[in-house]
C-alpha positions as a Markdown table, in Angstrom:
| # | Residue | x | y | z |
|---|---|---|---|---|
| 1 | Met | -1.1 | 7.7 | -21.6 |
| 2 | Ser | 0.9 | 9.4 | -18.8 |
| 3 | Val | 0.5 | 8.7 | -15.1 |
| 4 | Pro | -2.1 | 11.0 | -13.5 |
| 5 | Glu | -1.1 | 13.2 | -10.6 |
| 6 | Val | -3.4 | 11.2 | -8.3 |
| 7 | Ile | -4.1 | 7.5 | -8.8 |
| 8 | Pro | -7.7 | 6.4 | -8.4 |
| 9 | Ile | -8.1 | 3.3 | -6.2 |
| 10 | Lys | -11.5 | 1.5 | -6.0 |
| 11 | His | -12.7 | 0.4 | -2.6 |
| 12 | Glu | -13.5 | -3.4 | -2.7 |
| 13 | Pro | -15.2 | -4.7 | 0.5 |
| 14 | Asp | -13.7 | -8.0 | 1.7 |
| 15 | Tyr | -10.7 | -7.8 | -0.7 |
| 16 | Arg | -7.3 | -6.1 | -1.0 |
| 17 | Thr | -8.7 | -2.6 | -0.8 |
| 18 | Ser | -11.3 | -3.1 | 1.8 |
| 19 | Thr | -9.6 | -0.7 | 4.3 |
| 20 | Ile | -9.3 | 2.5 | 2.2 |
| 21 | Gly | -11.4 | 5.6 | 2.4 |
| 22 | Arg | -11.8 | 9.1 | 3.8 |
| 23 | Trp | -11.7 | 10.5 | 7.3 |
| 24 | Ser | -12.1 | 14.1 | 8.6 |
| 25 | Gly | -8.4 | 14.8 | 7.8 |
| 26 | Gly | -8.4 | 13.5 | 4.3 |
| 27 | Gln | -7.9 | 10.0 | 2.8 |
| 28 | Phe | -6.3 | 6.8 | 4.0 |
| 29 | Phe | -5.0 | 3.4 | 2.7 |
| 30 | Ala | -4.6 | 0.7 | 5.4 |
| 31 | Ser | -3.5 | -2.9 | 5.1 |
| 32 | Val | -1.9 | -5.9 | 6.8 |
| 33 | Thr | 0.8 | -7.1 | 4.5 |
| 34 | Gly | 3.9 | -9.3 | 4.4 |
| 35 | Ala | 7.1 | -7.7 | 3.4 |
| 36 | Phe | 10.7 | -8.5 | 2.6 |
| 37 | Ser | 13.6 | -6.1 | 3.1 |
| 38 | Glu | 15.1 | -4.5 | 0.0 |
| 39 | Gly | 17.8 | -6.7 | -1.4 |
| 40 | Trp | 16.5 | -9.9 | 0.0 |
| 41 | Thr | 17.3 | -12.6 | -2.6 |
| 42 | Gly | 15.7 | -15.7 | -1.3 |
| 43 | Gly | 16.3 | -18.6 | 1.0 |
| 44 | Asp | 14.9 | -19.2 | 4.4 |
| 45 | Trp | 11.9 | -17.0 | 3.4 |
| 46 | Glu | 9.8 | -17.8 | 6.5 |
| 47 | Lys | 12.4 | -15.9 | 8.7 |
| 48 | His | 12.5 | -13.0 | 6.3 |
| 49 | Arg | 8.8 | -12.4 | 5.6 |
| 50 | Arg | 7.8 | -9.8 | 8.1 |
| 51 | Trp | 4.1 | -9.0 | 8.7 |
| 52 | Cys | 3.0 | -5.5 | 9.5 |
| 53 | Ala | 0.1 | -3.2 | 10.0 |
| 54 | Val | 0.3 | -0.1 | 7.7 |
| 55 | Leu | -1.7 | 3.1 | 7.7 |
| 56 | His | -0.9 | 5.7 | 5.1 |
| 57 | Arg | -2.7 | 9.0 | 5.5 |
| 58 | Phe | -3.2 | 11.6 | 2.8 |
| 59 | Asp | -4.7 | 15.1 | 2.7 |
| 60 | Gly | -8.0 | 15.7 | 0.8 |
| 61 | Ala | -6.2 | 16.3 | -2.4 |
| 62 | Gly | -4.3 | 13.0 | -2.1 |
| 63 | Arg | -0.9 | 14.2 | -1.0 |
| 64 | His | 0.9 | 11.9 | 1.4 |
| 65 | Leu | 0.8 | 13.2 | 5.0 |
| 66 | Asp | 2.4 | 10.3 | 7.0 |
| 67 | Ser | 2.5 | 6.6 | 7.4 |
| 68 | Arg | 2.2 | 4.5 | 10.5 |
| 69 | Ile | 3.9 | 1.1 | 10.2 |
| 70 | Glu | 4.5 | -1.6 | 12.8 |
| 71 | Phe | 5.9 | -5.1 | 12.3 |
| 72 | Thr | 4.4 | -7.8 | 14.4 |
| 73 | Gly | 6.6 | -10.8 | 13.6 |
| 74 | Thr | 7.7 | -13.1 | 10.8 |
| 75 | Thr | 6.0 | -16.1 | 9.1 |
| 76 | Ala | 8.5 | -18.3 | 11.1 |
| 77 | Asp | 7.0 | -16.9 | 14.3 |
| 78 | Gly | 3.6 | -18.4 | 13.3 |
| 79 | Glu | 1.9 | -16.6 | 10.5 |
| 80 | Arg | -1.6 | -16.8 | 11.8 |
| 81 | Ser | -0.7 | -15.2 | 15.2 |
| 82 | Val | 1.4 | -12.4 | 13.7 |
| 83 | Val | -1.2 | -11.6 | 11.1 |
| 84 | Asp | -3.9 | -11.5 | 13.8 |
| 85 | Ala | -1.7 | -9.2 | 15.9 |
| 86 | Ala | -1.3 | -6.9 | 12.9 |
| 87 | Thr | -5.0 | -6.9 | 12.2 |
| 88 | Arg | -5.9 | -6.0 | 15.8 |
| 89 | Leu | -3.4 | -3.1 | 15.7 |
| 90 | Leu | -4.7 | -1.9 | 12.3 |
| 91 | Asp | -8.3 | -2.1 | 13.6 |
| 92 | Ala | -7.3 | 0.2 | 16.6 |
| 93 | Trp | -5.7 | 2.7 | 14.3 |
| 94 | Leu | -8.7 | 2.8 | 12.0 |
| 95 | Asp | -11.1 | 3.1 | 14.9 |
| 96 | Ala | -9.1 | 6.3 | 15.9 |
| 97 | Leu | -9.7 | 8.0 | 12.5 |
| 98 | Pro | -12.5 | 10.5 | 13.1 |
| 99 | Glu | -15.5 | 10.3 | 10.7 |
| 100 | Arg | -14.0 | 7.3 | 8.9 |
| 101 | Gln | -15.8 | 6.1 | 5.8 |
| 102 | Tyr | -14.7 | 3.3 | 3.5 |
| 103 | Gln | -14.8 | 4.3 | -0.1 |
| 104 | Asp | -12.8 | 5.0 | -3.3 |
| 105 | Ile | -9.8 | 7.2 | -3.0 |
| 106 | Ala | -7.4 | 9.0 | -5.3 |
| 107 | Val | -3.8 | 9.6 | -4.0 |
| 108 | Ala | -0.5 | 10.8 | -5.4 |
| 109 | Pro | 2.5 | 8.5 | -5.8 |
| 110 | Phe | 4.9 | 8.5 | -2.8 |
| 111 | Thr | 7.7 | 6.4 | -1.4 |
| 112 | Leu | 9.4 | 5.8 | 1.9 |
| 113 | Glu | 11.6 | 3.2 | 3.6 |
| 114 | Tyr | 10.9 | 1.7 | 7.0 |
| 115 | Glu | 13.3 | -0.7 | 8.6 |
| 116 | Gly | 14.8 | -1.7 | 5.3 |
| 117 | Val | 11.4 | -2.2 | 3.6 |
| 118 | Arg | 10.1 | -0.1 | 0.7 |
| 119 | Phe | 6.6 | 1.3 | 1.2 |
| 120 | Gly | 4.6 | 3.5 | -1.2 |
| 121 | Leu | 2.8 | 4.0 | -4.4 |
| 122 | Val | 5.7 | 4.1 | -6.9 |
| 123 | Val | 5.7 | 4.9 | -10.6 |
| 124 | Glu | 7.3 | 2.0 | -12.4 |
| 125 | Gly | 8.2 | 1.2 | -16.1 |
| 126 | Arg | 10.4 | 3.0 | -18.5 |
| 127 | Glu | 10.8 | 6.1 | -20.7 |
| 128 | Asn | 11.8 | 6.3 | -24.3 |
| 129 | Glu | 15.0 | 8.2 | -25.5 |
| 130 | Glu | 13.1 | 11.5 | -25.4 |
| 131 | Gly | 12.2 | 11.0 | -21.8 |
| 132 | Glu | 8.6 | 10.3 | -22.6 |
| 133 | Glu | 6.6 | 7.6 | -20.9 |
| 134 | Val | 5.8 | 4.5 | -22.9 |
| 135 | Pro | 2.7 | 2.4 | -22.6 |
| 136 | Asp | 4.1 | -0.1 | -20.1 |
| 137 | Val | 4.3 | 2.5 | -17.3 |
| 138 | Trp | 2.3 | 1.7 | -14.2 |
| 139 | Val | 2.1 | 2.5 | -10.5 |
| 140 | Glu | 2.9 | -0.2 | -7.9 |
| 141 | Leu | 1.8 | -0.3 | -4.2 |
| 142 | Tyr | 4.7 | -1.6 | -2.1 |
| 143 | Pro | 5.0 | -4.0 | -0.5 |
| 144 | Asp | 1.4 | -5.0 | -1.1 |
| 145 | Gly | 2.0 | -5.8 | -4.8 |
| 146 | Leu | -1.0 | -4.0 | -6.3 |
| 147 | Gly | -0.4 | -2.6 | -9.8 |
| 148 | Phe | -2.4 | 0.3 | -11.2 |
| 149 | Ser | -2.3 | 1.3 | -14.9 |
| 150 | Ala | -4.2 | 2.9 | -17.8 |
| 151 | Pro | -7.1 | 3.5 | -18.1 |
| 152 | Trp | -6.5 | 4.6 | -14.5 |
| 153 | Asp | -10.0 | 3.7 | -13.4 |
| 154 | Gly | -9.1 | 2.4 | -9.9 |
| 155 | Glu | -8.9 | -1.2 | -10.9 |
| 156 | Tyr | -5.6 | -3.1 | -10.0 |
| 157 | Asp | -3.7 | -6.2 | -10.9 |
| 158 | Thr | -1.9 | -8.4 | -8.3 |
């Protein structure tokens, strides 16, 4: 089964997709997440795990419009305090979305880099020799680590 043009994502209150939904300008996916820069290979991870508030906005058809990202510190700075700061920032951004409603969404894959960190909903996996997708193709939300795959019902793996 090939990757659909828009990926359904189920809203799950009090879990990893609790801050997704629709607003007067389209759809949104928001989160507080820890991220490592591309190419980081390990060692001294507390100094390299950066926490951030992320708000991706999409039009009504699910096409990426823009992303707002702000890092609030590293785990070494005190994880609880930097996560709390990111949460307060994200809450303010969400409060500014007119007619916000938390609910299921369906958005197209996209990718961007911000301060050396990959963000986006990225098609992963491989193709066969004819360039066709094989069954182990999925879509990964970076840097959150949520994986979406067939039957493309909005459920995800972590």
